[in-house]
PDB file of C-alpha atoms in Angstrom:
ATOM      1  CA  UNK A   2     -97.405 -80.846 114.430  1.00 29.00           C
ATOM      2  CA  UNK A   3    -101.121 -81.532 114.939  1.00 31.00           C
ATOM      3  CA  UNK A   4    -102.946 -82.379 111.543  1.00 33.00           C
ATOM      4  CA  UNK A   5    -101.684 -79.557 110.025  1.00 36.00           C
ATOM      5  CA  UNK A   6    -104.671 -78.935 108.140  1.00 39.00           C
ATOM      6  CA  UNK A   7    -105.168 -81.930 105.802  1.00 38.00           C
ATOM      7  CA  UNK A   8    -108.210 -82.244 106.254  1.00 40.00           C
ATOM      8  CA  UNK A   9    -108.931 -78.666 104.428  1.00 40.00           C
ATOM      9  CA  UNK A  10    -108.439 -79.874 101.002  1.00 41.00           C
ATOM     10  CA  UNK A  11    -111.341 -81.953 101.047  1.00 43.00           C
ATOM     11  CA  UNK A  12    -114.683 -80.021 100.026  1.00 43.00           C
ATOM     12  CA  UNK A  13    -117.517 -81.785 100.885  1.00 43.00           C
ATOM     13  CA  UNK A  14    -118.347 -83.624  97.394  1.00 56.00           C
ATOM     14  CA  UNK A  15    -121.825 -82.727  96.826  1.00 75.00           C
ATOM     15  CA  UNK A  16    -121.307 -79.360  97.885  1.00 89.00           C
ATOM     16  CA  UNK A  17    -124.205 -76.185  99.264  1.00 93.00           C
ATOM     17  CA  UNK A  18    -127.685 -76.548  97.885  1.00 94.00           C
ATOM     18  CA  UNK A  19    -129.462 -73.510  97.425  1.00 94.00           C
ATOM     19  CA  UNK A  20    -131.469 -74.004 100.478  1.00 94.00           C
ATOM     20  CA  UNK A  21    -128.054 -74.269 102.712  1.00 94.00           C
ATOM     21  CA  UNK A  22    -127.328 -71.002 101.191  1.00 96.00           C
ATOM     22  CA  UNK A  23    -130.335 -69.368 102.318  1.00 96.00           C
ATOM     23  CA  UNK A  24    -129.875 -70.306 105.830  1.00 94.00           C
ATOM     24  CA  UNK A  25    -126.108 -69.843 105.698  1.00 96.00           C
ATOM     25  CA  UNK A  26    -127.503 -65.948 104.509  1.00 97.00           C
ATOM     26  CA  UNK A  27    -129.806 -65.657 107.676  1.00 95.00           C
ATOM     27  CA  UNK A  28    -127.312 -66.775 110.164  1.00 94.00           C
ATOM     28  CA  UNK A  29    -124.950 -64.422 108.941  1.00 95.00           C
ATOM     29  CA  UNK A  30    -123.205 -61.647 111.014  1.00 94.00           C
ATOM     30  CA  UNK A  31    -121.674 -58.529 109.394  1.00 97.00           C
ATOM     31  CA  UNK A  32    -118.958 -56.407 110.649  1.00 96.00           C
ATOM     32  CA  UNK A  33    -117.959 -52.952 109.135  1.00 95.00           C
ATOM     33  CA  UNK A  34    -121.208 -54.373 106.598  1.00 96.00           C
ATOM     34  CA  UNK A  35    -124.548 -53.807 106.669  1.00 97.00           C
ATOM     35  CA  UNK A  36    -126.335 -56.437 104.695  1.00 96.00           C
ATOM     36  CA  UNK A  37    -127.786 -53.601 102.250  1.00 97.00           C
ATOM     37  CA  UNK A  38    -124.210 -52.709 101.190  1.00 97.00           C
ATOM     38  CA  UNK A  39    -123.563 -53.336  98.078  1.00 97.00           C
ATOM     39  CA  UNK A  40    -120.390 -55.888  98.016  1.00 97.00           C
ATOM     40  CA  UNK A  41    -122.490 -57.709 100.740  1.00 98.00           C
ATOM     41  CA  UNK A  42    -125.612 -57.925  98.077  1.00 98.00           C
ATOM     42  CA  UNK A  43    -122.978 -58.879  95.266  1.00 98.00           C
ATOM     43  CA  UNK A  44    -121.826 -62.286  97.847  1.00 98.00           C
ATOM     44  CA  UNK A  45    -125.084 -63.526  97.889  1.00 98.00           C
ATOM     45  CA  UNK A  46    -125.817 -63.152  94.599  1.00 98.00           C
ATOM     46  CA  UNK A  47    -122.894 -64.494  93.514  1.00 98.00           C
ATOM     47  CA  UNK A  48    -123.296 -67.514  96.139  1.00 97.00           C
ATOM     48  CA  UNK A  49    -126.956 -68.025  95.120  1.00 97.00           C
ATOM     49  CA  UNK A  50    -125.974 -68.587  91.248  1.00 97.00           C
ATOM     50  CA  UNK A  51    -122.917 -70.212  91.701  1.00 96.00           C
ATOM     51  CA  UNK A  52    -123.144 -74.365  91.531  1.00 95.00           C
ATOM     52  CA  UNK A  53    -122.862 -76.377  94.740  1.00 95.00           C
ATOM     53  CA  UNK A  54    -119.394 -77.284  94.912  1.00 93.00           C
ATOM     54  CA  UNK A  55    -117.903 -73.483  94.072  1.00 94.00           C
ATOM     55  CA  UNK A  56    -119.971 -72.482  96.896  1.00 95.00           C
ATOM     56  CA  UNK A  57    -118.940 -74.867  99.601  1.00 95.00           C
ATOM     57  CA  UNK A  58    -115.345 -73.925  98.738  1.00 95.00           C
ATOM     58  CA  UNK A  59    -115.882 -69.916  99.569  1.00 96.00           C
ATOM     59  CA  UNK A  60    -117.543 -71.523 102.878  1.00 95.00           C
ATOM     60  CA  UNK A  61    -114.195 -73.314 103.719  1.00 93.00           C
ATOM     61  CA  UNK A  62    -112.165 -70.536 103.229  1.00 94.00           C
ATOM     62  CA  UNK A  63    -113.673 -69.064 106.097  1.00 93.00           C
ATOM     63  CA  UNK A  64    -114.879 -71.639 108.007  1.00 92.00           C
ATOM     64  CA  UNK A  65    -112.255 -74.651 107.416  1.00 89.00           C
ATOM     65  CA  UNK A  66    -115.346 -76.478 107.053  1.00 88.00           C
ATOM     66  CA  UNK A  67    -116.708 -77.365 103.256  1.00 90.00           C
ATOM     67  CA  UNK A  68    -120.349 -78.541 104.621  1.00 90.00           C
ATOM     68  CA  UNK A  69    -123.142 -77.302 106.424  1.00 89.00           C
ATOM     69  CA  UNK A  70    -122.975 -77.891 109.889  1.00 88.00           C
ATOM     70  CA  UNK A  71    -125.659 -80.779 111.101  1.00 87.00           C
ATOM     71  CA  UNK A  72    -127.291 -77.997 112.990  1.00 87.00           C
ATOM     72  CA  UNK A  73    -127.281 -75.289 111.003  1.00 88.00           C
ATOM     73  CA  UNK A  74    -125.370 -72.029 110.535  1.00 88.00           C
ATOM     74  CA  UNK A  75    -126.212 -70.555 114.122  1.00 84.00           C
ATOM     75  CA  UNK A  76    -124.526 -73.913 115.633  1.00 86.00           C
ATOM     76  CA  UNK A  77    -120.724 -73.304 113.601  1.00 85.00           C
ATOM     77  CA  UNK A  78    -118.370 -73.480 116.042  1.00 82.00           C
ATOM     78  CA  UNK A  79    -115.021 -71.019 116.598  1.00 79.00           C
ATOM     79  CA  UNK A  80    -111.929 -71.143 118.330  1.00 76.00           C
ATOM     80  CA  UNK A  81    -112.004 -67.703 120.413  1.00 72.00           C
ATOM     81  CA  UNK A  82    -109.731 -67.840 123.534  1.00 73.00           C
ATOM     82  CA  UNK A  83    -112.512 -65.688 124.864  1.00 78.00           C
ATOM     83  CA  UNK A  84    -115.221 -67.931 124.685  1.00 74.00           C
ATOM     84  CA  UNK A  85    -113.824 -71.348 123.703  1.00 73.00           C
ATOM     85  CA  UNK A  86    -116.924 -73.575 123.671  1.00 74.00           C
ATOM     86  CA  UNK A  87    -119.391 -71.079 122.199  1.00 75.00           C
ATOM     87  CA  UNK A  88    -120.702 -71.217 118.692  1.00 79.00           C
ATOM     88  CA  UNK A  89    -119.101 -68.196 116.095  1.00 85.00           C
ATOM     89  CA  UNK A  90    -121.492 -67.755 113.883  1.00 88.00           C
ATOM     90  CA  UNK A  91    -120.701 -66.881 110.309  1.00 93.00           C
ATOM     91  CA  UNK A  92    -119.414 -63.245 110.207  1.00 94.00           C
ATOM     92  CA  UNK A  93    -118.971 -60.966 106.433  1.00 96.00           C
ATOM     93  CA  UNK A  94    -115.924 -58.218 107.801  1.00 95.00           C
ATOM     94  CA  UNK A  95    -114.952 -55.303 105.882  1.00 95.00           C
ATOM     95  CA  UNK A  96    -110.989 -55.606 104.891  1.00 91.00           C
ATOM     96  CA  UNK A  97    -109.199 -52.400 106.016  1.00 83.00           C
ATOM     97  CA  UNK A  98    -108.612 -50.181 103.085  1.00 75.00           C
ATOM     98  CA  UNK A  99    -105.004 -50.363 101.336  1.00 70.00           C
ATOM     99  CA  UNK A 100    -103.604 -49.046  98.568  1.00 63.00           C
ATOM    100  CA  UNK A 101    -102.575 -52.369  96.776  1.00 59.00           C
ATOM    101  CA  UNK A 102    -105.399 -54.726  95.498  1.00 68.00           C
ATOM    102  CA  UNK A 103    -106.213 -57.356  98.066  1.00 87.00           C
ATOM    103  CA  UNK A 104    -108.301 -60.590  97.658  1.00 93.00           C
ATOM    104  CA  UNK A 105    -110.919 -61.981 100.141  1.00 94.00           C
ATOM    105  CA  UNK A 106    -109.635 -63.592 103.335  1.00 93.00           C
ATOM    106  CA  UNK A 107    -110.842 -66.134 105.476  1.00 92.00           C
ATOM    107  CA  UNK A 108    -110.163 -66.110 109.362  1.00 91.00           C
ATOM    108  CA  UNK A 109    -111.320 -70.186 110.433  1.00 87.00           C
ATOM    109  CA  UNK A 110    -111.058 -69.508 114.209  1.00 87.00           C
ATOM    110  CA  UNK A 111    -113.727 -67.189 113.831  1.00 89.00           C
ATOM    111  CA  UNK A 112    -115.548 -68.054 110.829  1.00 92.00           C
ATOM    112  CA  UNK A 113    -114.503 -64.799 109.527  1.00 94.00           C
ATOM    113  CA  UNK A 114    -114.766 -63.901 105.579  1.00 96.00           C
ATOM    114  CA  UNK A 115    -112.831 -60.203 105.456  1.00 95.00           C
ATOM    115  CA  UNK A 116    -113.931 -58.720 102.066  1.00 96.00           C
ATOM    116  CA  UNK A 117    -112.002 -55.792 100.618  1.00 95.00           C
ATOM    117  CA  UNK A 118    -114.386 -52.285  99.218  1.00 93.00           C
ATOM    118  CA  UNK A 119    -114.891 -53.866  95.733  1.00 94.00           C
ATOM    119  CA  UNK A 120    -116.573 -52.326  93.042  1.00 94.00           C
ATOM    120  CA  UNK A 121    -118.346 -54.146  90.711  1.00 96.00           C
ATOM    121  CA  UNK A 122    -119.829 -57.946  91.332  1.00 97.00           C
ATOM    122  CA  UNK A 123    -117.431 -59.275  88.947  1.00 97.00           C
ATOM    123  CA  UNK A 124    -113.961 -57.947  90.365  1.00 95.00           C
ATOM    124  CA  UNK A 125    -115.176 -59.517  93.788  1.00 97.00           C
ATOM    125  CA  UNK A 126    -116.567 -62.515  91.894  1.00 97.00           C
ATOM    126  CA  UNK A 127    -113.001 -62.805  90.441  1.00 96.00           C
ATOM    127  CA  UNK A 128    -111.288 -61.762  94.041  1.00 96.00           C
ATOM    128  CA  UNK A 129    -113.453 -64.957  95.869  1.00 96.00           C
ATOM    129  CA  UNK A 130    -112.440 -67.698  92.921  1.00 95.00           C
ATOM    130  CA  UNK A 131    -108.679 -66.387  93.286  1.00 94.00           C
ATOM    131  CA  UNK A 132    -108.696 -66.420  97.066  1.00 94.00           C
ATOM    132  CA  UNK A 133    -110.396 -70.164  96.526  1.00 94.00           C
ATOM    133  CA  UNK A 134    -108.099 -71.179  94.069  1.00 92.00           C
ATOM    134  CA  UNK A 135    -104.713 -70.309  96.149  1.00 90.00           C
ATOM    135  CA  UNK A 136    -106.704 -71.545  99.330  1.00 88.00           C
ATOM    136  CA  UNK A 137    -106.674 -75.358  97.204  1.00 86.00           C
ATOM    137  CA  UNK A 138    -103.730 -74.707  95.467  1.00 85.00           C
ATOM    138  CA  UNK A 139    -101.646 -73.886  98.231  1.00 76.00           C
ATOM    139  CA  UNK A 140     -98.882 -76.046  99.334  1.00 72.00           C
ATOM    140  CA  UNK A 141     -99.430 -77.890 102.691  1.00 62.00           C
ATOM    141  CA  UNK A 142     -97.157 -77.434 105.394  1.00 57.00           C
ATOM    142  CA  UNK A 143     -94.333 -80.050 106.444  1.00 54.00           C
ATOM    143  CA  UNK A 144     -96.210 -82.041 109.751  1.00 52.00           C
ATOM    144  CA  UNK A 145     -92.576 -82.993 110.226  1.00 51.00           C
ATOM    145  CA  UNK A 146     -90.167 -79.882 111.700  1.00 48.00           C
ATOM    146  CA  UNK A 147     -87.504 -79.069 109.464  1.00 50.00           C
ATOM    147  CA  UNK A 148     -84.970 -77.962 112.285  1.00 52.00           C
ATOM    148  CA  UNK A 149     -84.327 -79.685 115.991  1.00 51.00           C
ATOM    149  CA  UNK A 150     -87.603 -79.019 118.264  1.00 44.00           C
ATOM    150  CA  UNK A 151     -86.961 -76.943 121.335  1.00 49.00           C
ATOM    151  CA  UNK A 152     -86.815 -78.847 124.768  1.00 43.00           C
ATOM    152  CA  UNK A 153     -90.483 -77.836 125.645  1.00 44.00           C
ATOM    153  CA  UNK A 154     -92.052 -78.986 121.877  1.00 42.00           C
ATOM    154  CA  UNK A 155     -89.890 -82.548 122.606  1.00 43.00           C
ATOM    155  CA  UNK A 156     -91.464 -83.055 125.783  1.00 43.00           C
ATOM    156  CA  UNK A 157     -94.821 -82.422 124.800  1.00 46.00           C
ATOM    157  CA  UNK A 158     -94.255 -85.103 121.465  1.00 47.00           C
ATOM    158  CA  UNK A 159     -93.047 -87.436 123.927  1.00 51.00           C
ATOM    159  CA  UNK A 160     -96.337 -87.020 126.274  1.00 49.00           C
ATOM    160  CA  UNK A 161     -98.652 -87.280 123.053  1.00 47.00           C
ATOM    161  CA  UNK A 162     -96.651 -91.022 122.352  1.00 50.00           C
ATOM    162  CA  UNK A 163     -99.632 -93.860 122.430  1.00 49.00           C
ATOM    163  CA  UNK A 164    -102.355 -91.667 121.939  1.00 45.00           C
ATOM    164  CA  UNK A 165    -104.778 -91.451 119.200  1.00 44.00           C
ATOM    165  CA  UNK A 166    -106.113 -87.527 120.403  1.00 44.00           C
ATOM    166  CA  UNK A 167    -105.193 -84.249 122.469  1.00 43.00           C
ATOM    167  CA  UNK A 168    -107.468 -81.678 123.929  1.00 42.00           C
ATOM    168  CA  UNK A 169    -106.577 -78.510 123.328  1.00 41.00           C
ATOM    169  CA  UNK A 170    -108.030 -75.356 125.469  1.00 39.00           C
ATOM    170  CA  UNK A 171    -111.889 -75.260 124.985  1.00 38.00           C
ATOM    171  CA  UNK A 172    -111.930 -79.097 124.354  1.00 39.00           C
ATOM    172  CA  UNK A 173    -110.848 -78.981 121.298  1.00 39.00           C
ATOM    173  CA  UNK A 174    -109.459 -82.117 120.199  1.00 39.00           C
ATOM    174  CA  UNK A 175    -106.968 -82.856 117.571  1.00 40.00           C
ATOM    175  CA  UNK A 176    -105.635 -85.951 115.589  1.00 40.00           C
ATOM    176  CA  UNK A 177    -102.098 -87.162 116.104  1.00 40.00           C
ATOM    177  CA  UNK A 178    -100.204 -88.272 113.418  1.00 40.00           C
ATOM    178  CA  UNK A 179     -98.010 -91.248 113.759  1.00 39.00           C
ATOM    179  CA  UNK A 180     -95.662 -89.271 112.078  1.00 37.00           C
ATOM    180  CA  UNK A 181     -95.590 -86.190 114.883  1.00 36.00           C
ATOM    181  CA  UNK A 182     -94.718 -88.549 117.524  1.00 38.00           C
ATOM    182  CA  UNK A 183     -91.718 -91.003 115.843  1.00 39.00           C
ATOM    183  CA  UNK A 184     -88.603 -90.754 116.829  1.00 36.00           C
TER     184      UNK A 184
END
């Protein structure tokens, strides 16, 4: 397919001063949070002490993106079908309750970071570097399909043959792979 999300493994290399994470803090959105909640206190925290590089990787699990955007955290971009071309800011949800443990999850399209009710600092501290460590652990998709492409996914490789990029809805635009397109 597209890039396939290659590009995710690489965290910016000098990672989130402490000044980033202040304005990353004041951009922020909460859903199902308030920011005097007591998990939401225990993120910051835990962001503010953490070193730069530990930090940019908790931003990329929900953002996809490991640096600060050039225009600050009000400017991050999403990919809502709603409103394609209009910035999502960063957004701390509350994870529906369940009865097995759950670890933080990111949502990129919407620069969503879903945090489960923890209860102490250090079980979320250990839920974030867990969700971080499958999120650059994890095995990359195949770019290639493993079984024969449907009629309609052949004739859109085919149209794609030559080109360096594709818009996608919102203007979006994506990086072909020489691979997607060979025969």
């Amino acid at each position: 397919a597209l890039d396939s999300g290659r590009n995710m493994r690489r965290a910016d290399v000098r990672g989130l001063s402490a000044e980033e994470v202040q304005a990353w803090k004041r951009s922020a959105q909460y859903r199902g949070w308030q920011a005097t909640d007591a998990v939401v206190k225990w993120l910051w925290q835990l962001l503010e002490g953490w070193g730069p590089r530990r930090r940019s990787l908790v931003l990329q699990l929900a953002t996809g993106t490991a640096a600060a955007p050039a225009g600050g955290f009000s400017t991050l971009m999403g990919h809502s079908i709603t409103h394609p071309d209009a910035p999502a800011r960063f957004t701390v949800c509350k994870m529906v309750a369940d009865k097995a443990p759950q670890l933080p999850r990111g949502f990129i399209p919407l620069n969503r970071l879903y945090l489960p009710q923890y209860k102490s600092k250090q079980e979320l501290a250990r839920g974030l570097e867990e969700a971080v460590d499958r999120m650059v652990t994890a095995p990359v998709a195949p770019t290639v399909p493993s079984k024969p492409l449907k009629w309609s996914e052949s004739r859109l490789l085919q149209g794609l043959q030559g080109k360096q990029t594709a818009t996608a809805a919102g203007g979006h635009m994506f990086t072909i792979l020489e691979e997607d397109v060979a025969a």
